[in-house]
Amino acid sequence: MMNKDQVLGFLKKNTMVFVLVIVIAFFSFMTGGAILLPMNVSNLISQNAYVFVLATGMLLCILTGGNIDLSVGSVVCFVGAVGATLMMNLGVPVWLAIIIMIAIGTAIGAFQGFWIAFVRIPPFIVTLAGMLIYRGLSNVVLNGLTVSIKDQTSFVNLFGGGANCYIPDFLGGGALNLTCLFAGIIGATIYVLLQVTGRIKKKNSGYELENIVTFTIKTAVLAAVLVAFAYRLAQHKGIPSVLIWVLIVVFVYGYITSNTTVGRYFYAVGGNEKATKLSGIDTNKVYFLAYTNMGFLAALAGMITIARLTSAQPTYGQNYEMDAIGSCFIGGASAYGGIGTVPGVIVGAVLMGVINLGMSLMGVDANMQKVVKGIVLLAAVIFDVVSKRGGKFVVKN
């Protein structure tokens, strides 16, 4: 059995997961269960795919010391504008346009990363300038007009925007997509095996282990959630192709941050940059890598955005940076840097998506939706600050 300290530690560690459950239950009640309909579960993924991608990259920036990138929304718009113009107005092949879009996004990230990492201009200033520059360039490229990309079905379906943007049901399940359901069961099984083997490795290495009851319940519940999620998607059209991109980003960056030396550098810089530098780590390169990577993921988010909306417009990407930053802080990333995980960020992104979808289904005014998201973000940061003071709310003079 768990003692009081273990219970409190478990609750504190998984606060946002419980908040997510409460929010889903609330909107399920308020919408008569509409938010849990298979179509809306699928829409939750499609409409918020860009948040998952951008928030994962934003986490690396935040880990370096609470730094953020304000330019990602404008970079998403600019990359999308260039890509749509290349494909539709200049006849560039889809594969070449994709390479160019990735190259442009990465180059923008490297350009901003250079000023931040090596010249040491504050990230806020550099990325604020980028937000203005690339928003303006988006208007220049598009000439203030909308460029439709509906004719490029291969691009649209690849990045999750067309009617056929779902993985085919290879098992022929009919109304229920058996391929999707089978994939969910396989995913849940792999998750359980990874958790068990990870616990065995920790035990053999002499690390302190999580309470066996807590471990078993948490693992079983999360595996059940994965299967239930897959079942809901299977009831609609199956696995959206954009979900594949999201899973690739989440798994790759989840592995990098938790199992690689480079990943630990981000935490080290955010925890104590001076000590990290004295230990022989080139902190400049860590900053540069964080912002170059952010540009790369912004390019991916740009392709996902124009594919879903089947067009490019000068207004796309507005407030995307706020959604990404909010997801990170709500998901447990520290405003001071050095703390945060990819799974936590995904929880934050899902919470933001559920709030957006739930309020939309309830017909809440768009302005009030912004108010609610602002309150949720402020509450998450307050919780982070207060918890670091031992649960004491202290007003400093």
mmCIF file of C-alpha atoms in Angstrom:
data_model
loop_
_atom_site.group_PDB
_atom_site.id
_atom_site.type_symbol
_atom_site.label_atom_id
_atom_site.label_comp_id
_atom_site.label_asym_id
_atom_site.label_seq_id
_atom_site.Cartn_x
_atom_site.Cartn_y
_atom_site.Cartn_z
ATOM 1 C CA MET A 1 0.000 0.000 0.000
ATOM 2 C CA MET A 2 1.045 3.588 -0.637
ATOM 3 C CA ASN A 3 1.709 5.929 2.250
ATOM 4 C CA LYS A 4 0.506 9.519 2.404
ATOM 5 C CA ASP A 5 3.648 10.995 0.856
ATOM 6 C CA GLN A 6 3.497 8.556 -2.056
ATOM 7 C CA VAL A 7 -0.159 9.397 -2.693
ATOM 8 C CA LEU A 8 0.539 13.126 -2.615
ATOM 9 C CA GLY A 9 3.562 12.679 -4.880
ATOM 10 C CA PHE A 10 1.488 10.670 -7.366
ATOM 11 C CA LEU A 11 -1.296 13.247 -7.393
ATOM 12 C CA LYS A 12 1.152 16.119 -7.843
ATOM 13 C CA LYS A 13 3.004 14.360 -10.648
ATOM 14 C CA ASN A 14 -0.213 13.601 -12.542
ATOM 15 C CA THR A 15 -2.228 16.713 -11.727
ATOM 16 C CA MET A 16 -2.833 17.694 -15.363
ATOM 17 C CA VAL A 17 -3.911 14.161 -16.259
ATOM 18 C CA PHE A 18 -6.622 14.353 -13.613
ATOM 19 C CA VAL A 19 -7.553 17.841 -14.812
ATOM 20 C CA LEU A 20 -7.852 16.478 -18.361
ATOM 21 C CA VAL A 21 -10.178 13.702 -17.173
ATOM 22 C CA ILE A 22 -12.325 16.216 -15.275
ATOM 23 C CA VAL A 23 -12.495 18.566 -18.283
ATOM 24 C CA ILE A 24 -13.497 15.728 -20.628
ATOM 25 C CA ALA A 25 -16.187 14.596 -18.165
ATOM 26 C CA PHE A 26 -17.449 18.181 -17.854
ATOM 27 C CA PHE A 27 -17.760 18.755 -21.598
ATOM 28 C CA SER A 28 -19.219 15.290 -22.087
ATOM 29 C CA PHE A 29 -21.979 16.226 -19.662
ATOM 30 C CA MET A 30 -22.490 19.711 -21.121
ATOM 31 C CA THR A 31 -22.620 18.469 -24.736
ATOM 32 C CA GLY A 32 -24.686 15.374 -24.064
ATOM 33 C CA GLY A 33 -21.748 13.128 -24.917
ATOM 34 C CA ALA A 34 -21.176 14.793 -28.310
ATOM 35 C CA ILE A 35 -17.513 15.489 -27.597
ATOM 36 C CA LEU A 36 -16.858 11.735 -27.368
ATOM 37 C CA LEU A 37 -18.517 10.885 -30.690
ATOM 38 C CA PRO A 38 -16.090 9.097 -33.055
ATOM 39 C CA MET A 39 -16.167 11.960 -35.569
ATOM 40 C CA ASN A 40 -15.285 14.535 -32.904
ATOM 41 C CA VAL A 41 -12.479 12.377 -31.502
ATOM 42 C CA SER A 42 -11.023 12.199 -35.015
ATOM 43 C CA ASN A 43 -11.512 15.948 -35.483
ATOM 44 C CA LEU A 44 -9.682 16.582 -32.214
ATOM 45 C CA ILE A 45 -6.575 15.005 -33.740
ATOM 46 C CA SER A 46 -6.873 16.645 -37.151
ATOM 47 C CA GLN A 47 -7.612 20.142 -35.856
ATOM 48 C CA ASN A 48 -4.859 20.120 -33.245
ATOM 49 C CA ALA A 49 -2.099 18.228 -35.071
ATOM 50 C CA TYR A 50 -0.143 21.444 -35.547
ATOM 51 C CA VAL A 51 -0.260 22.054 -31.786
ATOM 52 C CA PHE A 52 1.273 18.653 -31.023
ATOM 53 C CA VAL A 53 4.084 19.272 -33.506
ATOM 54 C CA LEU A 54 4.860 22.862 -32.513
ATOM 55 C CA ALA A 55 4.548 22.205 -28.777
ATOM 56 C CA THR A 56 7.089 19.380 -28.990
ATOM 57 C CA GLY A 57 9.610 21.751 -30.559
ATOM 58 C CA MET A 58 8.702 24.570 -28.202
ATOM 59 C CA LEU A 59 9.480 22.289 -25.255
ATOM 60 C CA LEU A 60 13.154 22.150 -26.252
ATOM 61 C CA CYS A 61 13.314 25.954 -26.337
ATOM 62 C CA ILE A 62 11.607 26.233 -22.947
ATOM 63 C CA LEU A 63 13.912 23.617 -21.410
ATOM 64 C CA THR A 64 16.924 25.838 -22.126
ATOM 65 C CA GLY A 65 15.762 28.353 -19.542
ATOM 66 C CA GLY A 66 12.131 29.253 -20.081
ATOM 67 C CA ASN A 67 12.858 30.663 -23.548
ATOM 68 C CA ILE A 68 10.125 30.730 -26.187
ATOM 69 C CA ASP A 69 9.770 31.205 -29.937
ATOM 70 C CA LEU A 70 7.157 33.800 -30.888
ATOM 71 C CA SER A 71 7.741 33.413 -34.616
ATOM 72 C CA VAL A 72 6.434 29.886 -35.188
ATOM 73 C CA GLY A 73 2.948 30.963 -36.293
ATOM 74 C CA SER A 74 4.397 33.322 -38.904
ATOM 75 C CA VAL A 75 6.928 30.704 -40.031
ATOM 76 C CA VAL A 76 4.072 28.204 -40.466
ATOM 77 C CA CYS A 77 2.263 30.741 -42.641
ATOM 78 C CA PHE A 78 5.359 31.670 -44.665
ATOM 79 C CA VAL A 79 6.401 28.068 -45.335
ATOM 80 C CA GLY A 80 2.840 27.203 -46.334
ATOM 81 C CA ALA A 81 2.653 30.240 -48.603
ATOM 82 C CA VAL A 82 5.889 29.326 -50.370
ATOM 83 C CA GLY A 83 4.860 25.691 -50.737
ATOM 84 C CA ALA A 84 1.423 26.470 -52.152
ATOM 85 C CA THR A 85 2.879 29.006 -54.569
ATOM 86 C CA LEU A 86 5.523 26.558 -55.773
ATOM 87 C CA MET A 87 3.041 23.734 -56.347
ATOM 88 C CA MET A 88 0.110 25.667 -57.787
ATOM 89 C CA ASN A 89 1.586 28.735 -59.503
ATOM 90 C CA LEU A 90 5.007 27.485 -60.588
ATOM 91 C CA GLY A 91 4.242 23.821 -61.211
ATOM 92 C CA VAL A 92 6.977 22.483 -58.947
ATOM 93 C CA PRO A 93 6.605 18.723 -58.195
ATOM 94 C CA VAL A 94 5.162 17.885 -54.804
ATOM 95 C CA TRP A 95 8.257 16.048 -53.557
ATOM 96 C CA LEU A 96 10.529 18.968 -54.470
ATOM 97 C CA ALA A 97 8.155 21.491 -52.883
ATOM 98 C CA ILE A 98 8.205 19.465 -49.650
ATOM 99 C CA ILE A 99 12.015 19.472 -49.592
ATOM 100 C CA ILE A 100 12.092 23.222 -50.220
ATOM 101 C CA MET A 101 9.554 23.903 -47.455
ATOM 102 C CA ILE A 102 11.548 21.839 -44.960
ATOM 103 C CA ALA A 103 14.766 23.568 -46.009
ATOM 104 C CA ILE A 104 13.213 27.040 -45.642
ATOM 105 C CA GLY A 105 11.796 26.304 -42.179
ATOM 106 C CA THR A 106 15.069 24.813 -40.966
ATOM 107 C CA ALA A 107 17.057 27.735 -42.410
ATOM 108 C CA ILE A 108 14.802 30.224 -40.624
ATOM 109 C CA GLY A 109 15.307 28.345 -37.365
ATOM 110 C CA ALA A 110 19.074 28.297 -37.874
ATOM 111 C CA PHE A 111 19.098 32.012 -38.711
ATOM 112 C CA GLN A 112 17.253 32.899 -35.529
ATOM 113 C CA GLY A 113 19.253 30.364 -33.547
ATOM 114 C CA PHE A 114 22.508 32.008 -34.655
ATOM 115 C CA TRP A 115 21.558 35.400 -33.169
ATOM 116 C CA ILE A 116 20.224 33.787 -30.000
ATOM 117 C CA ALA A 117 23.024 31.279 -29.407
ATOM 118 C CA PHE A 118 26.180 32.989 -30.627
ATOM 119 C CA VAL A 119 25.403 36.717 -30.492
ATOM 120 C CA ARG A 120 23.262 36.281 -27.356
ATOM 121 C CA ILE A 121 20.405 38.519 -28.392
ATOM 122 C CA PRO A 122 17.413 37.643 -26.153
ATOM 123 C CA PRO A 123 15.141 35.001 -27.770
ATOM 124 C CA PHE A 124 12.096 37.170 -27.135
ATOM 125 C CA ILE A 125 13.512 39.976 -29.318
ATOM 126 C CA VAL A 126 14.799 37.732 -32.121
ATOM 127 C CA THR A 127 11.605 35.715 -32.439
ATOM 128 C CA LEU A 128 9.378 38.773 -32.065
ATOM 129 C CA ALA A 129 11.235 40.276 -35.024
ATOM 130 C CA GLY A 130 10.789 36.969 -36.862
ATOM 131 C CA MET A 131 7.070 37.012 -36.154
ATOM 132 C CA LEU A 132 6.768 40.371 -37.920
ATOM 133 C CA ILE A 133 9.194 39.587 -40.744
ATOM 134 C CA TYR A 134 7.702 36.260 -41.837
ATOM 135 C CA ARG A 135 4.127 37.441 -41.469
ATOM 136 C CA GLY A 136 4.966 40.296 -43.810
ATOM 137 C CA LEU A 137 6.793 38.004 -46.245
ATOM 138 C CA SER A 138 3.767 35.693 -46.296
ATOM 139 C CA ASN A 139 1.671 38.583 -47.574
ATOM 140 C CA VAL A 140 4.333 39.407 -50.156
ATOM 141 C CA VAL A 141 4.519 35.825 -51.455
ATOM 142 C CA LEU A 142 0.733 35.419 -51.645
ATOM 143 C CA ASN A 143 0.141 39.020 -52.726
ATOM 144 C CA GLY A 144 -2.625 39.144 -50.119
ATOM 145 C CA LEU A 145 -4.588 36.405 -51.920
ATOM 146 C CA THR A 146 -5.598 32.819 -51.213
ATOM 147 C CA VAL A 147 -3.881 30.007 -53.121
ATOM 148 C CA SER A 148 -5.947 26.823 -53.313
ATOM 149 C CA ILE A 149 -4.113 23.471 -53.375
ATOM 150 C CA LYS A 150 -7.097 21.139 -53.795
ATOM 151 C CA ASP A 151 -5.688 19.812 -57.067
ATOM 152 C CA GLN A 152 -2.608 18.398 -55.336
ATOM 153 C CA THR A 153 -4.406 15.404 -53.808
ATOM 154 C CA SER A 154 -1.181 13.498 -53.107
ATOM 155 C CA PHE A 155 0.156 16.329 -50.934
ATOM 156 C CA VAL A 156 -3.191 16.961 -49.241
ATOM 157 C CA ASN A 157 -3.799 13.309 -48.387
ATOM 158 C CA LEU A 158 -0.195 12.749 -47.274
ATOM 159 C CA PHE A 159 -0.422 15.475 -44.648
ATOM 160 C CA GLY A 160 -3.975 14.759 -43.543
ATOM 161 C CA GLY A 161 -6.245 17.227 -45.324
ATOM 162 C CA GLY A 162 -8.257 15.326 -47.915
ATOM 163 C CA ALA A 163 -11.292 13.066 -47.802
ATOM 164 C CA ASN A 164 -8.964 10.080 -48.303
ATOM 165 C CA CYS A 165 -6.515 11.124 -45.600
ATOM 166 C CA TYR A 166 -7.089 7.965 -43.566
ATOM 167 C CA ILE A 167 -5.026 4.788 -43.470
ATOM 168 C CA PRO A 168 -6.931 2.120 -45.476
ATOM 169 C CA ASP A 169 -8.532 -0.767 -43.607
ATOM 170 C CA PHE A 170 -6.349 -3.625 -44.796
ATOM 171 C CA LEU A 171 -8.405 -6.106 -42.751
ATOM 172 C CA GLY A 172 -11.722 -5.163 -44.361
ATOM 173 C CA GLY A 173 -13.762 -4.617 -41.228
ATOM 174 C CA GLY A 174 -16.602 -2.717 -42.893
ATOM 175 C CA ALA A 175 -18.270 -0.236 -40.540
ATOM 176 C CA LEU A 176 -15.570 -0.845 -37.919
ATOM 177 C CA ASN A 177 -12.011 -0.192 -39.101
ATOM 178 C CA LEU A 178 -10.261 -3.335 -37.861
ATOM 179 C CA THR A 179 -6.819 -2.105 -38.914
ATOM 180 C CA CYS A 180 -7.191 0.882 -36.601
ATOM 181 C CA LEU A 181 -8.471 -1.242 -33.718
ATOM 182 C CA PHE A 182 -5.713 -3.817 -34.205
ATOM 183 C CA ALA A 183 -3.091 -1.041 -34.272
ATOM 184 C CA GLY A 184 -4.479 0.298 -30.981
ATOM 185 C CA ILE A 185 -4.239 -3.123 -29.324
ATOM 186 C CA ILE A 186 -0.679 -3.600 -30.605
ATOM 187 C CA GLY A 187 0.244 -0.112 -29.380
ATOM 188 C CA ALA A 188 -1.196 -0.790 -25.916
ATOM 189 C CA THR A 189 0.670 -4.106 -25.725
ATOM 190 C CA ILE A 190 3.964 -2.486 -26.697
ATOM 191 C CA TYR A 191 3.388 0.252 -24.117
ATOM 192 C CA VAL A 192 2.839 -2.316 -21.339
ATOM 193 C CA LEU A 193 5.945 -4.288 -22.359
ATOM 194 C CA LEU A 194 8.065 -1.125 -22.414
ATOM 195 C CA GLN A 195 6.841 -0.118 -18.976
ATOM 196 C CA VAL A 196 7.536 -3.561 -17.505
ATOM 197 C CA THR A 197 10.999 -3.896 -19.079
ATOM 198 C CA GLY A 198 11.835 -0.343 -18.002
ATOM 199 C CA ARG A 199 10.898 -1.173 -14.422
ATOM 200 C CA ILE A 200 13.022 -4.332 -14.506
ATOM 201 C CA LYS A 201 16.030 -2.365 -15.800
ATOM 202 C CA LYS A 202 15.625 0.220 -13.034
ATOM 203 C CA LYS A 203 15.430 -2.524 -10.431
ATOM 204 C CA ASN A 204 18.570 -4.211 -11.753
ATOM 205 C CA SER A 205 20.387 -0.861 -11.770
ATOM 206 C CA GLY A 206 19.439 -0.159 -8.177
ATOM 207 C CA TYR A 207 17.158 2.826 -8.835
ATOM 208 C CA GLU A 208 14.249 3.648 -6.567
ATOM 209 C CA LEU A 209 11.060 2.122 -8.000
ATOM 210 C CA GLU A 210 7.545 3.499 -8.171
ATOM 211 C CA ASN A 211 5.049 1.781 -5.880
ATOM 212 C CA ILE A 212 3.935 -1.464 -7.560
ATOM 213 C CA VAL A 213 0.227 -0.706 -7.028
ATOM 214 C CA THR A 214 0.570 2.761 -8.563
ATOM 215 C CA PHE A 215 2.640 1.374 -11.424
ATOM 216 C CA THR A 216 0.141 -1.377 -12.210
ATOM 217 C CA ILE A 217 -2.920 0.866 -12.073
ATOM 218 C CA LYS A 218 -1.332 3.621 -14.147
ATOM 219 C CA THR A 219 -0.054 1.213 -16.797
ATOM 220 C CA ALA A 220 -3.367 -0.635 -17.049
ATOM 221 C CA VAL A 221 -5.404 2.574 -17.266
ATOM 222 C CA LEU A 222 -3.214 4.126 -19.968
ATOM 223 C CA ALA A 223 -3.258 0.894 -21.998
ATOM 224 C CA ALA A 224 -7.067 0.824 -21.736
ATOM 225 C CA VAL A 225 -7.242 4.476 -22.841
ATOM 226 C CA LEU A 226 -5.139 3.674 -25.925
ATOM 227 C CA VAL A 227 -7.462 0.823 -26.899
ATOM 228 C CA ALA A 228 -10.577 2.937 -26.259
ATOM 229 C CA PHE A 229 -9.121 5.773 -28.339
ATOM 230 C CA ALA A 230 -8.364 3.383 -31.205
ATOM 231 C CA TYR A 231 -11.881 1.952 -30.965
ATOM 232 C CA ARG A 232 -13.405 5.424 -31.277
ATOM 233 C CA LEU A 233 -11.292 6.183 -34.338
ATOM 234 C CA ALA A 234 -12.213 2.783 -35.794
ATOM 235 C CA GLN A 235 -15.883 3.697 -35.532
ATOM 236 C CA HIS A 236 -15.334 6.726 -37.794
ATOM 237 C CA LYS A 237 -12.879 6.260 -40.666
ATOM 238 C CA GLY A 238 -9.863 4.843 -38.917
ATOM 239 C CA ILE A 239 -6.400 6.322 -38.453
ATOM 240 C CA PRO A 240 -5.981 9.861 -39.865
ATOM 241 C CA SER A 241 -2.732 10.120 -41.829
ATOM 242 C CA VAL A 242 -1.833 13.240 -39.855
ATOM 243 C CA LEU A 243 -1.832 11.114 -36.685
ATOM 244 C CA ILE A 244 1.105 9.177 -38.129
ATOM 245 C CA TRP A 245 3.113 12.405 -38.384
ATOM 246 C CA VAL A 246 2.176 13.352 -34.834
ATOM 247 C CA LEU A 247 3.173 9.930 -33.488
ATOM 248 C CA ILE A 248 6.513 10.057 -35.311
ATOM 249 C CA VAL A 249 7.291 13.465 -33.804
ATOM 250 C CA VAL A 250 6.174 12.432 -30.315
ATOM 251 C CA PHE A 251 8.084 9.142 -30.260
ATOM 252 C CA VAL A 252 11.270 10.528 -31.815
ATOM 253 C CA TYR A 253 11.485 13.562 -29.548
ATOM 254 C CA GLY A 254 10.287 11.603 -26.538
ATOM 255 C CA TYR A 255 13.197 9.230 -27.076
ATOM 256 C CA ILE A 256 15.681 12.046 -27.709
ATOM 257 C CA THR A 257 14.778 13.961 -24.539
ATOM 258 C CA SER A 258 14.727 10.947 -22.246
ATOM 259 C CA ASN A 259 17.295 8.518 -23.656
ATOM 260 C CA THR A 260 20.045 10.466 -25.397
ATOM 261 C CA THR A 261 22.976 12.586 -24.277
ATOM 262 C CA VAL A 262 21.892 15.485 -26.474
ATOM 263 C CA GLY A 263 18.452 15.398 -24.905
ATOM 264 C CA ARG A 264 19.930 15.674 -21.418
ATOM 265 C CA TYR A 265 21.894 18.747 -22.507
ATOM 266 C CA PHE A 266 18.663 20.730 -22.862
ATOM 267 C CA TYR A 267 17.722 19.934 -19.267
ATOM 268 C CA ALA A 268 21.236 20.703 -18.054
ATOM 269 C CA VAL A 269 21.333 24.127 -19.722
ATOM 270 C CA GLY A 270 17.943 25.015 -18.261
ATOM 271 C CA GLY A 271 18.887 23.734 -14.831
ATOM 272 C CA ASN A 272 22.189 25.591 -14.524
ATOM 273 C CA GLU A 273 23.825 26.990 -17.648
ATOM 274 C CA LYS A 274 27.057 28.064 -15.943
ATOM 275 C CA ALA A 275 27.635 24.656 -14.402
ATOM 276 C CA THR A 276 26.806 22.986 -17.715
ATOM 277 C CA LYS A 277 29.336 25.156 -19.539
ATOM 278 C CA LEU A 278 32.007 24.443 -16.937
ATOM 279 C CA SER A 279 31.410 20.710 -17.404
ATOM 280 C CA GLY A 280 32.553 21.014 -21.020
ATOM 281 C CA ILE A 281 29.222 21.240 -22.842
ATOM 282 C CA ASP A 282 28.945 23.869 -25.581
ATOM 283 C CA THR A 283 25.781 25.634 -24.430
ATOM 284 C CA ASN A 284 25.759 27.848 -27.525
ATOM 285 C CA LYS A 285 25.245 24.784 -29.704
ATOM 286 C CA VAL A 286 22.388 23.634 -27.466
ATOM 287 C CA TYR A 287 20.545 26.928 -27.982
ATOM 288 C CA PHE A 288 21.288 26.820 -31.704
ATOM 289 C CA LEU A 289 19.981 23.261 -31.998
ATOM 290 C CA ALA A 290 16.791 24.094 -30.087
ATOM 291 C CA TYR A 291 15.812 26.945 -32.402
ATOM 292 C CA THR A 292 16.966 25.237 -35.616
ATOM 293 C CA ASN A 293 14.812 22.281 -34.656
ATOM 294 C CA MET A 294 11.922 24.640 -33.939
ATOM 295 C CA GLY A 295 12.152 25.949 -37.496
ATOM 296 C CA PHE A 296 12.156 22.404 -38.868
ATOM 297 C CA LEU A 297 9.012 21.460 -36.932
ATOM 298 C CA ALA A 298 7.352 24.755 -37.909
ATOM 299 C CA ALA A 299 7.866 23.729 -41.538
ATOM 300 C CA LEU A 300 6.181 20.391 -40.848
ATOM 301 C CA ALA A 301 3.319 22.187 -39.097
ATOM 302 C CA GLY A 302 3.055 24.510 -42.101
ATOM 303 C CA MET A 303 2.575 21.570 -44.450
ATOM 304 C CA ILE A 304 0.003 20.020 -42.121
ATOM 305 C CA THR A 305 -1.877 23.327 -41.933
ATOM 306 C CA ILE A 306 -2.175 24.007 -45.661
ATOM 307 C CA ALA A 307 -3.037 20.349 -46.300
ATOM 308 C CA ARG A 308 -5.884 20.402 -43.772
ATOM 309 C CA LEU A 309 -7.245 23.717 -45.051
ATOM 310 C CA THR A 310 -6.408 22.875 -48.710
ATOM 311 C CA SER A 311 -5.152 26.409 -49.265
ATOM 312 C CA ALA A 312 -2.637 29.014 -48.136
ATOM 313 C CA GLN A 313 -3.670 32.421 -46.807
ATOM 314 C CA PRO A 314 -1.737 35.346 -45.271
ATOM 315 C CA THR A 315 -3.723 34.931 -42.027
ATOM 316 C CA TYR A 316 -2.837 31.297 -41.352
ATOM 317 C CA GLY A 317 -0.820 30.505 -38.238
ATOM 318 C CA GLN A 318 -2.122 33.349 -36.090
ATOM 319 C CA ASN A 319 -1.812 32.525 -32.372
ATOM 320 C CA TYR A 320 -0.204 29.158 -33.149
ATOM 321 C CA GLU A 321 2.737 30.164 -30.993
ATOM 322 C CA MET A 322 0.393 30.802 -28.075
ATOM 323 C CA ASP A 323 -1.209 27.372 -28.432
ATOM 324 C CA ALA A 324 2.227 25.731 -28.445
ATOM 325 C CA ILE A 325 3.552 27.722 -25.489
ATOM 326 C CA GLY A 326 0.348 27.187 -23.530
ATOM 327 C CA SER A 327 0.443 23.423 -24.145
ATOM 328 C CA CYS A 328 3.996 23.246 -22.784
ATOM 329 C CA PHE A 329 3.284 25.123 -19.574
ATOM 330 C CA ILE A 330 -0.045 23.403 -18.998
ATOM 331 C CA GLY A 331 1.708 20.077 -19.578
ATOM 332 C CA GLY A 332 4.170 20.665 -16.765
ATOM 333 C CA ALA A 333 7.095 22.480 -18.391
ATOM 334 C CA SER A 334 8.674 24.947 -15.992
ATOM 335 C CA ALA A 335 8.647 28.645 -16.802
ATOM 336 C CA TYR A 336 12.232 28.698 -15.530
ATOM 337 C CA GLY A 337 13.473 25.881 -17.764
ATOM 338 C CA GLY A 338 15.033 22.499 -17.052
ATOM 339 C CA ILE A 339 11.735 20.705 -16.360
ATOM 340 C CA GLY A 340 9.246 19.211 -18.796
ATOM 341 C CA THR A 341 8.540 16.066 -20.816
ATOM 342 C CA VAL A 342 7.111 15.293 -24.242
ATOM 343 C CA PRO A 343 4.255 13.164 -22.781
ATOM 344 C CA GLY A 344 3.393 16.071 -20.476
ATOM 345 C CA VAL A 345 3.307 18.457 -23.425
ATOM 346 C CA ILE A 346 0.951 16.098 -25.278
ATOM 347 C CA VAL A 347 -1.362 16.059 -22.256
ATOM 348 C CA GLY A 348 -1.322 19.862 -22.299
ATOM 349 C CA ALA A 349 -2.038 19.957 -26.029
ATOM 350 C CA VAL A 350 -4.918 17.502 -25.678
ATOM 351 C CA LEU A 351 -6.335 19.568 -22.821
ATOM 352 C CA MET A 352 -6.204 22.713 -24.951
ATOM 353 C CA GLY A 353 -7.817 20.832 -27.835
ATOM 354 C CA VAL A 354 -10.587 19.443 -25.651
ATOM 355 C CA ILE A 355 -11.329 22.918 -24.287
ATOM 356 C CA ASN A 356 -11.471 24.352 -27.820
ATOM 357 C CA LEU A 357 -13.665 21.556 -29.157
ATOM 358 C CA GLY A 358 -15.923 21.451 -26.111
ATOM 359 C CA MET A 359 -16.581 25.183 -26.118
ATOM 360 C CA SER A 360 -17.177 25.134 -29.880
ATOM 361 C CA LEU A 361 -19.754 22.359 -29.498
ATOM 362 C CA MET A 362 -21.414 24.384 -26.736
ATOM 363 C CA GLY A 363 -21.524 27.443 -28.999
ATOM 364 C CA VAL A 364 -19.337 29.567 -26.714
ATOM 365 C CA ASP A 365 -18.283 32.878 -28.255
ATOM 366 C CA ALA A 366 -14.767 32.835 -29.766
ATOM 367 C CA ASN A 367 -13.666 35.733 -27.569
ATOM 368 C CA MET A 368 -14.761 33.918 -24.421
ATOM 369 C CA GLN A 369 -12.828 30.866 -25.592
ATOM 370 C CA LYS A 370 -9.675 32.985 -25.549
ATOM 371 C CA VAL A 371 -10.514 34.163 -22.037
ATOM 372 C CA VAL A 372 -10.896 30.595 -20.789
ATOM 373 C CA LYS A 373 -7.624 29.454 -22.406
ATOM 374 C CA GLY A 374 -5.832 32.430 -20.874
ATOM 375 C CA ILE A 375 -7.147 31.568 -17.418
ATOM 376 C CA VAL A 376 -6.108 27.914 -17.822
ATOM 377 C CA LEU A 377 -2.598 28.952 -18.883
ATOM 378 C CA LEU A 378 -2.214 31.384 -15.976
ATOM 379 C CA ALA A 379 -3.451 28.764 -13.519
ATOM 380 C CA ALA A 380 -0.918 26.222 -14.841
ATOM 381 C CA VAL A 381 2.006 28.638 -14.430
ATOM 382 C CA ILE A 382 0.827 29.692 -10.954
ATOM 383 C CA PHE A 383 0.676 26.018 -9.988
ATOM 384 C CA ASP A 384 4.241 25.535 -11.273
ATOM 385 C CA VAL A 385 5.599 28.528 -9.329
ATOM 386 C CA VAL A 386 3.750 27.743 -6.094
ATOM 387 C CA SER A 387 4.719 24.060 -6.170
ATOM 388 C CA LYS A 388 8.400 25.041 -6.412
ATOM 389 C CA ARG A 389 7.977 27.031 -3.200
ATOM 390 C CA GLY A 390 6.757 24.003 -1.327
ATOM 391 C CA GLY A 391 3.092 24.786 -1.842
ATOM 392 C CA LYS A 392 3.350 28.227 -0.268
ATOM 393 C CA PHE A 393 1.841 31.245 -1.995
ATOM 394 C CA VAL A 394 4.321 33.995 -1.201
ATOM 395 C CA VAL A 395 4.041 37.598 -2.320
ATOM 396 C CA LYS A 396 7.555 39.020 -2.665
ATOM 397 C CA ASN A 397 8.315 42.684 -2.059
#
